GROMACS .gro file of C-alpha atoms in nm:
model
  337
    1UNK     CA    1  -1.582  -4.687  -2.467
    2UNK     CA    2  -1.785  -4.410  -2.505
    3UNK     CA    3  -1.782  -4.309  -2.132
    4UNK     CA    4  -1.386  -4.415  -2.128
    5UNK     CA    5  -1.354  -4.068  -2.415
    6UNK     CA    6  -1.602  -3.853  -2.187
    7UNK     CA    7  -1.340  -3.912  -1.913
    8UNK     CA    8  -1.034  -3.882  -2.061
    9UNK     CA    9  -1.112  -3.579  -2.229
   10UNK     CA   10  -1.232  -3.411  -1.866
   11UNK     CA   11  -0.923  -3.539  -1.695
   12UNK     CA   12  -0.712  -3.328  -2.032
   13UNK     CA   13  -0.922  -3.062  -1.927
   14UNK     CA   14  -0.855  -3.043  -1.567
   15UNK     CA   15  -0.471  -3.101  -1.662
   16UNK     CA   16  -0.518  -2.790  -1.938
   17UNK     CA   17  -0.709  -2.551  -1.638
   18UNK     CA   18  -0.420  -2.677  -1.421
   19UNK     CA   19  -0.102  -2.595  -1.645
   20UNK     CA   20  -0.286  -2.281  -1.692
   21UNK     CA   21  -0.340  -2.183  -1.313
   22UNK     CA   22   0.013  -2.286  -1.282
   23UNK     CA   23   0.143  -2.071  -1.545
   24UNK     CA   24  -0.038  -1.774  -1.411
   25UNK     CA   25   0.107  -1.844  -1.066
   26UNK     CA   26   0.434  -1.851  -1.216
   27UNK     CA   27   0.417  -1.552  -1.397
   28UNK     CA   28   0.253  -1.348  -1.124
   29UNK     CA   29   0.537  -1.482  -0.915
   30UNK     CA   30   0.863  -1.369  -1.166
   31UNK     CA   31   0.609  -1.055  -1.168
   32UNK     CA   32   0.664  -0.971  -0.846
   33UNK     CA   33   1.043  -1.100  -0.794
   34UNK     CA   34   1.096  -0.834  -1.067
   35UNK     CA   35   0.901  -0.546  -0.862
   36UNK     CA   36   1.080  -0.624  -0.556
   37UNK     CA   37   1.472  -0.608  -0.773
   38UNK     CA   38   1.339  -0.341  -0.937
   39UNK     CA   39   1.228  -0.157  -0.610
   40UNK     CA   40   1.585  -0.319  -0.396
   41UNK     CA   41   1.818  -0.196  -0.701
   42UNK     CA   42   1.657   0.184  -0.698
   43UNK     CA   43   1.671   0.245  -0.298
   44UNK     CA   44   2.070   0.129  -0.360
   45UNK     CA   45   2.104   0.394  -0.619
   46UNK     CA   46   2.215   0.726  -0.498
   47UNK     CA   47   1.998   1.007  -0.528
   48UNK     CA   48   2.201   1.297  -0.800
   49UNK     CA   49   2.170   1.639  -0.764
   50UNK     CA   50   2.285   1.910  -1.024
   51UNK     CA   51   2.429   2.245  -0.927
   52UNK     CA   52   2.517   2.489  -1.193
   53UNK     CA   53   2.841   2.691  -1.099
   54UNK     CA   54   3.004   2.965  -1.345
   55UNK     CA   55   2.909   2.765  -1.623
   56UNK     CA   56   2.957   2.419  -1.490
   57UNK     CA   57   2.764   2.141  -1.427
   58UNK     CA   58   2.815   1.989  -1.080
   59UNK     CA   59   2.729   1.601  -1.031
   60UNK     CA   60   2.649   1.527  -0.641
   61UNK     CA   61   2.587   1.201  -0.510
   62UNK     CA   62   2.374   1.151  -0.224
   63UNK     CA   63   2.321   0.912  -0.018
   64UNK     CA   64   2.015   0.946   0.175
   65UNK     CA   65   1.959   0.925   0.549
   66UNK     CA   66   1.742   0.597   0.669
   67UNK     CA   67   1.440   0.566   0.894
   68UNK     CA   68   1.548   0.453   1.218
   69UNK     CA   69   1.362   0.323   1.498
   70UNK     CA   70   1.256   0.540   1.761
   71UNK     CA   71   1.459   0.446   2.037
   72UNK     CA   72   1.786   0.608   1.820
   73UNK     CA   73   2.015   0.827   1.959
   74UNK     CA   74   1.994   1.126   1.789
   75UNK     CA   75   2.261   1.401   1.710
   76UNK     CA   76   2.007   1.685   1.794
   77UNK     CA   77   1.763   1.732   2.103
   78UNK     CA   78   1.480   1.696   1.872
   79UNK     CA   79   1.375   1.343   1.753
   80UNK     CA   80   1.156   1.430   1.451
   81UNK     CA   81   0.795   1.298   1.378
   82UNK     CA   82   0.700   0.960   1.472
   83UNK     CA   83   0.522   0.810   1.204
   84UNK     CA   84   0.336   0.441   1.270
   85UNK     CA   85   0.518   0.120   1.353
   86UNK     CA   86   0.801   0.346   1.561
   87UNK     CA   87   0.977   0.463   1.267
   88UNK     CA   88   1.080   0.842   1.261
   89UNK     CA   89   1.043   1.068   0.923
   90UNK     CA   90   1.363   1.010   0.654
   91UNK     CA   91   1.454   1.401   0.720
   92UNK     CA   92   1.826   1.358   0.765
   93UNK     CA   93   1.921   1.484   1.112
   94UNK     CA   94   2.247   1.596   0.942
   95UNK     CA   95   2.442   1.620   0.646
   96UNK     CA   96   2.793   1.543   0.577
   97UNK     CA   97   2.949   1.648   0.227
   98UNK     CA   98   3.269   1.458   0.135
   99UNK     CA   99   3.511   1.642  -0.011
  100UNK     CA  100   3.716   1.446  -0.264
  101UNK     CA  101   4.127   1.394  -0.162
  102UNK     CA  102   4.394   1.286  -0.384
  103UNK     CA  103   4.291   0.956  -0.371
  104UNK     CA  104   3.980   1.073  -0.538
  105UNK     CA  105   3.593   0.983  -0.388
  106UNK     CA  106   3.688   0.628  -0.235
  107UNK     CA  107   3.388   0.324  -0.238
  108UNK     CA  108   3.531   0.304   0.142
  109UNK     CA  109   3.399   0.645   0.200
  110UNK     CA  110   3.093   0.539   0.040
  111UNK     CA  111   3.065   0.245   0.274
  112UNK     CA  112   3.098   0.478   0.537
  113UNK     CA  113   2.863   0.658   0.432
  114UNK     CA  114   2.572   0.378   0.397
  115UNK     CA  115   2.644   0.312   0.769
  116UNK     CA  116   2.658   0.730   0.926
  117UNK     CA  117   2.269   0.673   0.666
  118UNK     CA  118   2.142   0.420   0.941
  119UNK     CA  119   2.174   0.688   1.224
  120UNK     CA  120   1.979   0.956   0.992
  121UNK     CA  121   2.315   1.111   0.814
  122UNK     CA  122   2.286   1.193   0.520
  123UNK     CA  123   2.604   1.205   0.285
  124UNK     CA  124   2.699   1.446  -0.013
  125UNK     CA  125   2.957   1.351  -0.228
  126UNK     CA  126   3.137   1.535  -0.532
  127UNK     CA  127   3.405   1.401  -0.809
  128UNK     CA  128   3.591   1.735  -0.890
  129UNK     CA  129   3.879   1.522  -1.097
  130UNK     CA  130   3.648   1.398  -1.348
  131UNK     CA  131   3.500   1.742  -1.457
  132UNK     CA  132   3.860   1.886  -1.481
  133UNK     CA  133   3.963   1.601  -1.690
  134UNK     CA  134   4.231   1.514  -1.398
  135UNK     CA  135   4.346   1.206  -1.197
  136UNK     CA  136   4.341   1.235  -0.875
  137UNK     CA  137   4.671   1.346  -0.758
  138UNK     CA  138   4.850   1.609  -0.467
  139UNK     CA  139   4.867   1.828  -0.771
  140UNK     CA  140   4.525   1.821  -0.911
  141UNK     CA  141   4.379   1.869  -0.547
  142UNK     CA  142   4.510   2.273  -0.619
  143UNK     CA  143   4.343   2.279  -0.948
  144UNK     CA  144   3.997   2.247  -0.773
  145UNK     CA  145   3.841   2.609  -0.807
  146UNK     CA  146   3.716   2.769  -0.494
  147UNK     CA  147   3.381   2.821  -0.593
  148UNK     CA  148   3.306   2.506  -0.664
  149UNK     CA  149   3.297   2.453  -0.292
  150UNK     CA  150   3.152   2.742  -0.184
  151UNK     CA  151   2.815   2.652  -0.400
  152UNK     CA  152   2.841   2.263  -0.272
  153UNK     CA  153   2.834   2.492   0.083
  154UNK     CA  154   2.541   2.691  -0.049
  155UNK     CA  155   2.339   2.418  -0.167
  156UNK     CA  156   2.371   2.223   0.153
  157UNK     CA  157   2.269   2.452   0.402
  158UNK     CA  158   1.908   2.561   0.227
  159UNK     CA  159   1.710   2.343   0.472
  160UNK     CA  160   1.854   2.411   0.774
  161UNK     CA  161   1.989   2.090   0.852
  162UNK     CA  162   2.331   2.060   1.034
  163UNK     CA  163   2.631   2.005   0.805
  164UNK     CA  164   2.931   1.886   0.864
  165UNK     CA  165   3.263   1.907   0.615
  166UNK     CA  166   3.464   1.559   0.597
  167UNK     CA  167   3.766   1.617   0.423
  168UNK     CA  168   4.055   1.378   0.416
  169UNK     CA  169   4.462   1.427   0.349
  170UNK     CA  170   4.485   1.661   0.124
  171UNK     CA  171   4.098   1.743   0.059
  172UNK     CA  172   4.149   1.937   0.404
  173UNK     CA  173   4.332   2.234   0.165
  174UNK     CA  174   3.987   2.238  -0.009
  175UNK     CA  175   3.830   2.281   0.292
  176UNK     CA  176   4.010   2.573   0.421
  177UNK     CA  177   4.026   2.736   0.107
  178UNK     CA  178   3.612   2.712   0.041
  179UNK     CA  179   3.557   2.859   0.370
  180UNK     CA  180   3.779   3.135   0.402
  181UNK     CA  181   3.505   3.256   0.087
  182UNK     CA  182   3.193   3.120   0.256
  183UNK     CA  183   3.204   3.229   0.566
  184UNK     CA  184   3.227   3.593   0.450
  185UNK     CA  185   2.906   3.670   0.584
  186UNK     CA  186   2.787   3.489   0.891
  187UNK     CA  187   2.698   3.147   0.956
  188UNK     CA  188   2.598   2.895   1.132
  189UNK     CA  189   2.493   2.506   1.197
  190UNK     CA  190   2.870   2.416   1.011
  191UNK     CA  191   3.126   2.216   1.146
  192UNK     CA  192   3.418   2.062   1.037
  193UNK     CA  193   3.582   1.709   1.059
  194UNK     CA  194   3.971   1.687   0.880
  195UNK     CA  195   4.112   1.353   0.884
  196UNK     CA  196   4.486   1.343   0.869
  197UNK     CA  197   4.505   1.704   0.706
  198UNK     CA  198   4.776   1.823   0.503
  199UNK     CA  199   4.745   2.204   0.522
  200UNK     CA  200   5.135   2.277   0.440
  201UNK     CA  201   5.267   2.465   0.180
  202UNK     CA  202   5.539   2.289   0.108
  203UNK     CA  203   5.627   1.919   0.266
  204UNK     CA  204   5.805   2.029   0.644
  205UNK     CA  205   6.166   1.981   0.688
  206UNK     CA  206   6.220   1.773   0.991
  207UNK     CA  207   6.362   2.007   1.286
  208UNK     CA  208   6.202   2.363   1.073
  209UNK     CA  209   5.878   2.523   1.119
  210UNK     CA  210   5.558   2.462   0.919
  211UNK     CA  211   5.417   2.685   0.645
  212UNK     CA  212   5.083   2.657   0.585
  213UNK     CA  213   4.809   2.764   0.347
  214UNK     CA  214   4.729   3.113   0.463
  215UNK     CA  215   4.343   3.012   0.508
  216UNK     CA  216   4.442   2.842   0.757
  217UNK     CA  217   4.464   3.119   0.987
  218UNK     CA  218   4.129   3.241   0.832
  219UNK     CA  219   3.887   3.021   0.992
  220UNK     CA  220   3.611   3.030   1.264
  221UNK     CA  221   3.392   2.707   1.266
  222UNK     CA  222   3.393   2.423   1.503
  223UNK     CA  223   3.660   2.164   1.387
  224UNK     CA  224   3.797   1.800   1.493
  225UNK     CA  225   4.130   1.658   1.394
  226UNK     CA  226   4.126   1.270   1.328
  227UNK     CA  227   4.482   1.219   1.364
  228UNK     CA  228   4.643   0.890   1.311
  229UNK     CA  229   4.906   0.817   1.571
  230UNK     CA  230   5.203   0.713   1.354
  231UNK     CA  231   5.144   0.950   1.085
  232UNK     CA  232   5.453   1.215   1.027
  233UNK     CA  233   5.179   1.452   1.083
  234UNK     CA  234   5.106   1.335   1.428
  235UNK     CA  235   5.354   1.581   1.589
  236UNK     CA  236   5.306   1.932   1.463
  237UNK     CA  237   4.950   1.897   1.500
  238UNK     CA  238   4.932   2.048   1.841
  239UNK     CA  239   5.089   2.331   1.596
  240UNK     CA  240   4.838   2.342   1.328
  241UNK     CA  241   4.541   2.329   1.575
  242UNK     CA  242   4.660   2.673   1.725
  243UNK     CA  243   4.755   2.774   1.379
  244UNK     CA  244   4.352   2.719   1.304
  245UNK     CA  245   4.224   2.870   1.653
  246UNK     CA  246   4.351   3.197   1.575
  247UNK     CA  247   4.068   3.345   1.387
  248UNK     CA  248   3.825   3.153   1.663
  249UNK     CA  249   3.790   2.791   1.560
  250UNK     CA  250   3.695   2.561   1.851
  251UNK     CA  251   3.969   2.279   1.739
  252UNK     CA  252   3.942   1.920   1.899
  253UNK     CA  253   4.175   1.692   1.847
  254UNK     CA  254   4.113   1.282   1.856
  255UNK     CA  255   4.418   1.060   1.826
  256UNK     CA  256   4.382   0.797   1.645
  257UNK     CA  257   4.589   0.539   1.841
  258UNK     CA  258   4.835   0.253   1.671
  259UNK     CA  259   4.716   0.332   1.315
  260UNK     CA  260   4.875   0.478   0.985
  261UNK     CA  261   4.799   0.759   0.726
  262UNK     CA  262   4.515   0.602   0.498
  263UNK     CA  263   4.437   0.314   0.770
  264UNK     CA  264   4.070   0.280   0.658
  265UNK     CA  265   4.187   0.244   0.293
  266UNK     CA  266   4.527   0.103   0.284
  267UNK     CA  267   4.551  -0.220   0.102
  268UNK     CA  268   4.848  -0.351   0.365
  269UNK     CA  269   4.629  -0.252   0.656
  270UNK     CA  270   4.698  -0.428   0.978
  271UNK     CA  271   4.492  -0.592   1.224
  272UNK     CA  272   4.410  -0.285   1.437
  273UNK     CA  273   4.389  -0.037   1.135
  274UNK     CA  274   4.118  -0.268   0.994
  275UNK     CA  275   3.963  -0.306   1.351
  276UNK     CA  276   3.888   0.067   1.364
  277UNK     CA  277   3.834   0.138   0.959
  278UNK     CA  278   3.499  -0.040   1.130
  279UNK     CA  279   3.445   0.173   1.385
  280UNK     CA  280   3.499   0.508   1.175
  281UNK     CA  281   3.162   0.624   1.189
  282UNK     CA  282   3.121   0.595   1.569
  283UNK     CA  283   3.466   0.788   1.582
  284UNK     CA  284   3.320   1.041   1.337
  285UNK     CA  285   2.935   1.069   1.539
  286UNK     CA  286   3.148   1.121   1.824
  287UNK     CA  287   3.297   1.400   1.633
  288UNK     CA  288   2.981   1.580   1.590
  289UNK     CA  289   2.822   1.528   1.893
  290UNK     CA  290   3.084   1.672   2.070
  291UNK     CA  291   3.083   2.013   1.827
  292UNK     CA  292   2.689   2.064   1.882
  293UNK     CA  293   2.707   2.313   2.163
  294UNK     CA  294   2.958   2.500   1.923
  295UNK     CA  295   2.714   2.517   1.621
  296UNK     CA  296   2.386   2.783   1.723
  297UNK     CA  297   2.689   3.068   1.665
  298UNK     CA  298   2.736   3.266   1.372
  299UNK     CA  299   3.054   3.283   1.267
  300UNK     CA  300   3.234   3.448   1.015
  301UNK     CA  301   3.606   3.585   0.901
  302UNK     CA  302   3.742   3.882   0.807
  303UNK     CA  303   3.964   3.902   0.472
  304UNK     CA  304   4.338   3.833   0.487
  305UNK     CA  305   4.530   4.161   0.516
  306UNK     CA  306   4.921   4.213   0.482
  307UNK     CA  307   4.956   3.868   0.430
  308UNK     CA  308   5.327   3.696   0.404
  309UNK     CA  309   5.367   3.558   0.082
  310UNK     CA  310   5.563   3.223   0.088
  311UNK     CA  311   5.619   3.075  -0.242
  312UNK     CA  312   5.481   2.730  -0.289
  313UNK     CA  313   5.677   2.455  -0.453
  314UNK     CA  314   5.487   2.260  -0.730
  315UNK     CA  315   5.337   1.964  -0.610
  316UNK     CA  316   5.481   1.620  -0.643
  317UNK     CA  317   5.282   1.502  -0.988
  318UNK     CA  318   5.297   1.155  -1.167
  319UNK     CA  319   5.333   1.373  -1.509
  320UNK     CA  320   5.660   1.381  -1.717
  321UNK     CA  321   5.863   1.697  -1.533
  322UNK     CA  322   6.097   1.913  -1.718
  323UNK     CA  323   6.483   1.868  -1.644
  324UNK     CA  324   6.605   2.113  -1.398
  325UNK     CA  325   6.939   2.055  -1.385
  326UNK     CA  326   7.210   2.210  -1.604
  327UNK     CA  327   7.217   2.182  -1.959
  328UNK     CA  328   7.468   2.146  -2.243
  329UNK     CA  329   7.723   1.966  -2.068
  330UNK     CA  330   8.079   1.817  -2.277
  331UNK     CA  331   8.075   1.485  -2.319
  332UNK     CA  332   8.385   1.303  -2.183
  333UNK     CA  333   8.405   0.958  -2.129
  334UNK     CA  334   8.644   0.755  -1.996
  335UNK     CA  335   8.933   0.546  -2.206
  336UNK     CA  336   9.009   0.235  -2.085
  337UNK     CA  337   9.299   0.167  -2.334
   0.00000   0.00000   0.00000
């Protein structure tokens, strides 16, 4: 009996040590899981940035460039360091800052912009609307001060590193506008990609000539034009491409073949429009690659002299308008006795 006790109380012992081993496994294990979410979950935050511009506080979104292997083909004729196991430092080999349309900053541009990360872009990205206490509309695209832009300019050309402009639809008016200010004094490494732009004045008649923003003849940087194919837009812009060489812009234009206004965000997107909302960043490293000769110049503009002033109509907005039509009219109705 005695040596029955002896036994049984080892064999409780060995369970005891074992639940114990097994508990510390399992904690060490839920331990790590949460170092590994914790670590997954902060490399898919983006990075923020804070610029302080006449008083206001700037949020900027980044979303850092990726190592890449080695073998990458790289926008620049310089690969970077090698560090061990073939990967190349995270120093973005460019920069693209996304200016905000009246659609506002789109998750699709973000999802663009995870992808142009795994060939060493990095992307900037800015929600003017929300500091103005706007929705993002045609209308609230004019309220977006120029200076804003011009210190999102400033602040991404401190290092050196290549940047490009990506401005969609109507974000192509902030564009123009930011640069007719920047590029005041000379510079250089800047290009420009508009997709779709709207850079009128007023909507065209069909048949009449184009007005467009006056900074439009004001600029000298190396731009492309990613023009959908059955856009309205499609055929005056051999027009606005000469309209932006005049002050020495090197313009390229890609047509964007089958595919409507908004294709890589429509919700009714077709086949083909969803086929190359998946090749986007290919069509936009193609972009760049082909401005690089263009970027070693300084560049700059002069200020707009006896300009033409051409009134602008008020934006379509989704706000209550005011009744334009004539007021005060006698009522008569009609008497069907």
């Amino acid at each position: 009996m005695f040596a029955f006790n002896v036994e049984r109380r080892r064999l409780k012992n060995i369970s005891i040590q074992g639940f114990q081993i097994m508990r510390s496994g399992i904690f060490l294990g839920v331990i790590l899981v949460l170092m590994i979410s914790t670590q997954a979950f902060s490399a898919s935050l983006p990075l923020l940035k804070a610029l302080t511009v006449e008083g206001e506080v700037l949020s900027v979104q980044v979303i850092p460039s990726e190592r890449m292997d080695s073998s990458e083909v790289y926008l620049g004729s310089e690969k970077g360091k090698v560090l061990p196991g073939g990967d190349v430092s995270v120093k973005p080999r460019a920069r693209i800052l996304w200016l905000a349309s009246e659609y506002g900053v789109l998750p699709q541009e973000k999802q663009l912009a995870s992808v142009l990360a795994k060939s060493g872009i990095e992307s900037w990205f800015m929600d003017p609307y929300e500091l103005l206490f706007l929705s993002p509309t045609s209308s609230a695209v004019d309220q977006v001060p120029e200076a804003w832009t011009v210190a999102l300019l400033q602040a991404a050309q401190t290092d050196g590193i290549p940047l490009w402009i990506v401005a969609p639809n109507k974000a192509a008016q902030t564009a123009i506008r930011g640069l007719s200010n920047y590029l005041s004094t000379p510079k250089q490494n800047l290009g420009v990609i508009l997709i779709n732009p709207n850079l009128y004045l007023n909507t065209p008649v069909p048949g009449e000539a184009a007005h467009y923003w006056p900074s439009v003849l004001n600029t000298n940087v190396p731009l492309s034009i990613l023009q959908s194919e059955l856009s309205p837009w499609r055929w005056r812009v051999i027009t606005l491409a000469e309209q932006l060489a005049v002050s020495g812009s090197d313009v390229f234009i890609h047509l964007l073949p089958k595919v409507r206004d908004r294709f890589y965000f429509r919700e009714d997107a077709m086949p083909i429009e969803a086929h190359l909302a998946e090749s986007l960043s290919q069509t936009v490293i193609q972009a760049m690659k082909l401005q690089l000769p263009y970027l070693s110049s300084a560049r700059k503009v002069s200020p707009v002299v006896n300009q033409v002033k051409t009134e602008v109509k008020e934006t379509r907005s989704t706000a209550l308008q005011t009744y334009q039509g004539e007021q005060g009219l006698s009522l008569s109705l009609l008497d069907l006795q």
